[in-house]
XYZ file of C-alpha atoms in Angstrom:
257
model
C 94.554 90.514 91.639
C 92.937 91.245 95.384
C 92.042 88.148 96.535
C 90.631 88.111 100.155
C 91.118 84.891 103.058
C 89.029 84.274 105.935
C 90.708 80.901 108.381
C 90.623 82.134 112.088
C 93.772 79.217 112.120
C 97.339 81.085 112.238
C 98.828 78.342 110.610
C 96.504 77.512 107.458
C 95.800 81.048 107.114
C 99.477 81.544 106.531
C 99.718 78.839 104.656
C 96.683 79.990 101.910
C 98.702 83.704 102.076
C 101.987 82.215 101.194
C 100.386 80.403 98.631
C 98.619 83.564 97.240
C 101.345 85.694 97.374
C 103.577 83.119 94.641
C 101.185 83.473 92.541
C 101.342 87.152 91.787
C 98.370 88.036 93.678
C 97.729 90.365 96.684
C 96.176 88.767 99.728
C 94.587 89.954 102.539
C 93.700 87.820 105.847
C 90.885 88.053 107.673
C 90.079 85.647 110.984
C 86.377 86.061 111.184
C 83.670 86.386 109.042
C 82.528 89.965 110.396
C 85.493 91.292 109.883
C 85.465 90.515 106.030
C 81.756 91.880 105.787
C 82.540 95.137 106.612
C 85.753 95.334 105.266
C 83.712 94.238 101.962
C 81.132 98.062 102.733
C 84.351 99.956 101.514
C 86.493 97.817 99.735
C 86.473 95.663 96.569
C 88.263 92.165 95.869
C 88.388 89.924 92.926
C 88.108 87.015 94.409
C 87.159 85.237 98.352
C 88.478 82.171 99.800
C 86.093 81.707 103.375
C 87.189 78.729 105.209
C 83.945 76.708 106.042
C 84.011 76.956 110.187
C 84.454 80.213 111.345
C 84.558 81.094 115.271
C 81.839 83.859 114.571
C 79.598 82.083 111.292
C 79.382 79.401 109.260
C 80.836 79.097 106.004
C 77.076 79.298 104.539
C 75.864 81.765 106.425
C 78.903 84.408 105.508
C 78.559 83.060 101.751
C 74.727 83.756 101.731
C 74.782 86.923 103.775
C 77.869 88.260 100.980
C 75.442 87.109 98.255
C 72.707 88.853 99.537
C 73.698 91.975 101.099
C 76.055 93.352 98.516
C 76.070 93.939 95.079
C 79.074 92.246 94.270
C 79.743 88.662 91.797
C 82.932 88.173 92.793
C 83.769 84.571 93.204
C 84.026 82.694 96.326
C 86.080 79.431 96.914
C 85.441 77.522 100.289
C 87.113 75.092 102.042
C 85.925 72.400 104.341
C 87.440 69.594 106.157
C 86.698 66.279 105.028
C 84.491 65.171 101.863
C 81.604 65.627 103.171
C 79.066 66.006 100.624
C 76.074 67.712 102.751
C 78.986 70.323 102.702
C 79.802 70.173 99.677
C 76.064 71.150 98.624
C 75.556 73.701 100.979
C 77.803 75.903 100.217
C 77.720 75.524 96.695
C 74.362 76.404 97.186
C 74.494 79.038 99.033
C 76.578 80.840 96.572
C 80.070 79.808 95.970
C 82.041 78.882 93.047
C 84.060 76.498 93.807
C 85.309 73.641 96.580
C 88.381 72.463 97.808
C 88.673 69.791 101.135
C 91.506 70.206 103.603
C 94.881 68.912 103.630
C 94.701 71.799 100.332
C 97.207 71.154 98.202
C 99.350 74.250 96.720
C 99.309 73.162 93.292
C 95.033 72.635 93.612
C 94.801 75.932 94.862
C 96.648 77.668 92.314
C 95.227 76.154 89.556
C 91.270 76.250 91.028
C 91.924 80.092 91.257
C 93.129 80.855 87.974
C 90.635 79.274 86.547
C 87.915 80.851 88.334
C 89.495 84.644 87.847
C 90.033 83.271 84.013
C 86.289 82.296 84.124
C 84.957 85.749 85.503
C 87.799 88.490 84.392
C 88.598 86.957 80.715
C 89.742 90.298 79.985
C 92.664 90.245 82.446
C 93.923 87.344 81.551
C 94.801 87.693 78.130
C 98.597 88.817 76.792
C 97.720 92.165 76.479
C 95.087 95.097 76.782
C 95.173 97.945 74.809
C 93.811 101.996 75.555
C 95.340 104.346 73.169
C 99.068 104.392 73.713
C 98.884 102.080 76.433
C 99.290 98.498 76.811
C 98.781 96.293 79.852
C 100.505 93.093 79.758
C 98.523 91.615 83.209
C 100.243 88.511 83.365
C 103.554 90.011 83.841
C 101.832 92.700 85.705
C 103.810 95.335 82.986
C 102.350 98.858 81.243
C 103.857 100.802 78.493
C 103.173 103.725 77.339
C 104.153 104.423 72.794
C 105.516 100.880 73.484
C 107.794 102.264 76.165
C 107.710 100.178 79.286
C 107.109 102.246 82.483
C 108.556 100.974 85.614
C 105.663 100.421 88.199
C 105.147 99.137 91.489
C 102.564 96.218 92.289
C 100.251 98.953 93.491
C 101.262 101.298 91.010
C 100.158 99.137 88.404
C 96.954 97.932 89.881
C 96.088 101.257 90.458
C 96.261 101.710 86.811
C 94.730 98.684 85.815
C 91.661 99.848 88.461
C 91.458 102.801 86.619
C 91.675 102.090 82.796
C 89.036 99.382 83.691
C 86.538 102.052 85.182
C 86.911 104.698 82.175
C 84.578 107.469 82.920
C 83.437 106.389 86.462
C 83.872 108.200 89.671
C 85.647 106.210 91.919
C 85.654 106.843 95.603
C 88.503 107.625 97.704
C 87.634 104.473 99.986
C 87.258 102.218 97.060
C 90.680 103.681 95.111
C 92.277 103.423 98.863
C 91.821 99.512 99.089
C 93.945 99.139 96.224
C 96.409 101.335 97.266
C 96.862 101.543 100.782
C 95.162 97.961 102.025
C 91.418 97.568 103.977
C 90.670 99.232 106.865
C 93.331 102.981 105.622
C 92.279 106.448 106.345
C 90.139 107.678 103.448
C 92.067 111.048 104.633
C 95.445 109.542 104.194
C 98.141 111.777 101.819
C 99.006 108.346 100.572
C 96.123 107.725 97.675
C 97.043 110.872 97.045
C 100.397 110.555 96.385
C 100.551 107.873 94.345
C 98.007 109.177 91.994
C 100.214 112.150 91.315
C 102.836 109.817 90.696
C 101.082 107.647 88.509
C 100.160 110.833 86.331
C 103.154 111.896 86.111
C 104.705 108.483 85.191
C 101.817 107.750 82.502
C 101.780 111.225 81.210
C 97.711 111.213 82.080
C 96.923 114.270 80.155
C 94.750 114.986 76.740
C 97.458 114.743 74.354
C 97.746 110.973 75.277
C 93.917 110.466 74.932
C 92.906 110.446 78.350
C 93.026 112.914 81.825
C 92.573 111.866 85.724
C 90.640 114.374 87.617
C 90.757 114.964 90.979
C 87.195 115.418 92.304
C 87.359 116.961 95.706
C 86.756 115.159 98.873
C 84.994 112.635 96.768
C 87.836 110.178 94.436
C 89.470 110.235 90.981
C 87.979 109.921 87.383
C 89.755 108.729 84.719
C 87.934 109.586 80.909
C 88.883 109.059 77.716
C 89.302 112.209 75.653
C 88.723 111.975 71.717
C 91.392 113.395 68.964
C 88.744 115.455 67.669
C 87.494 116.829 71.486
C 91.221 117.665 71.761
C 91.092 119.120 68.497
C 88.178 121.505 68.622
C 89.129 122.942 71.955
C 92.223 124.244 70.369
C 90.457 125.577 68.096
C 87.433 127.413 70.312
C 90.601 128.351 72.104
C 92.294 129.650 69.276
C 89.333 131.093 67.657
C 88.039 132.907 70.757
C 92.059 134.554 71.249
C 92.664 137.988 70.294
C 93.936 138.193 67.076
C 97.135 140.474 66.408
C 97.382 143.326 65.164
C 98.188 145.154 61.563
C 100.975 147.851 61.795
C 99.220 151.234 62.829
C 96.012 149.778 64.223
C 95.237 150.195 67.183
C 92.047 148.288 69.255
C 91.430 151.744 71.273
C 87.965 153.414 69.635
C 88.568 157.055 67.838
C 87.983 159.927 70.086
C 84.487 161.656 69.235
C-alpha cells in the first residue's frame, strides 16, 4: 500500500518511514503540509499519517482542507504530542480516522494501520483475489497467472494490483506515474512506459487471457475485461468476413463480355 507522512522533524519522520517500510508498505515523506496538498492534485495514496504541528498548518486545518478540497476517503491517522483531549477532538473532528500520542510506539503503529486499511480496503486484505486466470495474493504481495507465479517487483505488482482494481477505467498517466515512478515524476517520463510494456508482457495482457491494456495516447492506460464470447464472435466476423478459397478451376475474375 501507498501510505503518505507529513513530520517536518528529520528524526520522527524517519522513524514513522522505517516503521512503514517493515511493514510491506511504500512510504513517502513529506515536511509540510503544502507540499502533501499538491502532491495529493496528481497523485493517489491509501492511507495519510499528518503529524499534528506543522511549520506551515495545523494538523486540523490540513485534515479539513484534504476533506474538503478533494474527492478522496482515504484515511488519515494523526499524531499529537501529549493526551490532550481538546486535540484529540479536533482532529477527529475535523476528519481523521484515527489517533495516536507521541513517544509512538512501533508495534501501535503497525497494528492502528492495518486495521484502518483492513477497515476501508477489505478487499485487499484477504488471502487472495481472483480475475480470470489471475490471482493476487496481497499479503505476500504475489500474482500468478494459470496458477503460475510471476516474478514481480514491488512496483510491478502494485501496478497490477492498480490496474485489475480499476477494470475498464482510464487512468491517467500522472495518476499510473505515482505508483510507478513516486510523487512529483515527469508525466513525460519513458519510465511508466516501460514498465507497462513489461508488465504486459510478463502477464500475457492480451484477449486470450480475458483481458487487454490499451495504450491511450498522451492520456494513460485502460485495462478491460474481454468476455469468451466477445473473443469468440470476433473470430468469427473475422472469419466470416475472409475470403473464402477457392474450388479447382474457378476463378474470382468476372467473364469477359
Amino acid at each position: 500500500m501507498r501510505i503518505a507522512v507529513v513530520d517536518d522533524e528529520p528524526a520522527s519522520l524517519d522513524f514513522l518511514h522505517r516503521t512503514i517500510t517493515q511493514e510491506g508498505h511504500e512510504c513517502f515523506g513529506f515536511t509540510t503540509g503544502l507540499d502533501l496538498l499538491r502532491t495529493l492534485r496528481h497523485h493517489s495514496f491509501d492511507l495519510l499519517v499528518i503529524d499534528w504541528t506543522l511549520p506551515d498548518l495545523t494538523g486540523a486545518e490540513l485534515i479539513r482542507m484534504i476533506r474538503n478540497g478533494l474527492p478522496s476517503t482515504v484515511p488519515i491517522i494523526f499524531i499529537t504530542t501529549g493526551e490532550s483531549d481538546a486535540d484529540m477532538v479536533e482532529g477527529l473532528g475535523a476528519g481523521a480516522d484515527d489517533h495516536l500520542c507521541r513517544p509512538v510506539r512501533t508495534g501501535e503503529l503497525a497494528a492502528r494501520m492495518q486495521a484502518l486499511l483492513r477497515r476501508t480496503y477489505p478487499q485487499l486484505t484477504e488471502a487472495e483475489l481472483h480475475f480470470g486466470v489471475y490471482t493476487f495474493m496481497p499479503r505476500r504481495r504475489q500474482l500468478t497467472v494459470r496458477n503460475t507465479l510471476v516474478p514481480l517487483t514491488n512496483r510491478e505488482f502494485e501496478l497490477a494490483l492498480l490496474l485489475f482494481r480499476n477494470l475498464g477505467r482510464l487512468l491517467s498517466r500522472e495518476h499510473l506515474c505515482g505508483t510507478v515512478v513516486g510523487p512529483g515524476a515527469e508525466t513525460t517520463s519513458r519510465s511508466l512506459d516501460t514498465h507497462v510494456s513489461r508488465l504486459r508482457h510478463k502477464l500475457d495482457l492480451r484477449p486470450h487471457n480475458g483481458y487487454l491494456l490499451s495504450a491511450i495516447y498522451r492520456i494513460g492506460y485502460r485495462l478491460d475485461a474481454i468476455e469468451e464470447r466477445a473473443v469468440g464472435t470476433a473470430a468469427d466476423t473475422t472469419a466470416a468476413g475472409a475470403e473464402r478459397p477457392l474450388l479447382p478451376g474457378r476463378s474470382r475474375t468476372p467473364p469477359a463480355t
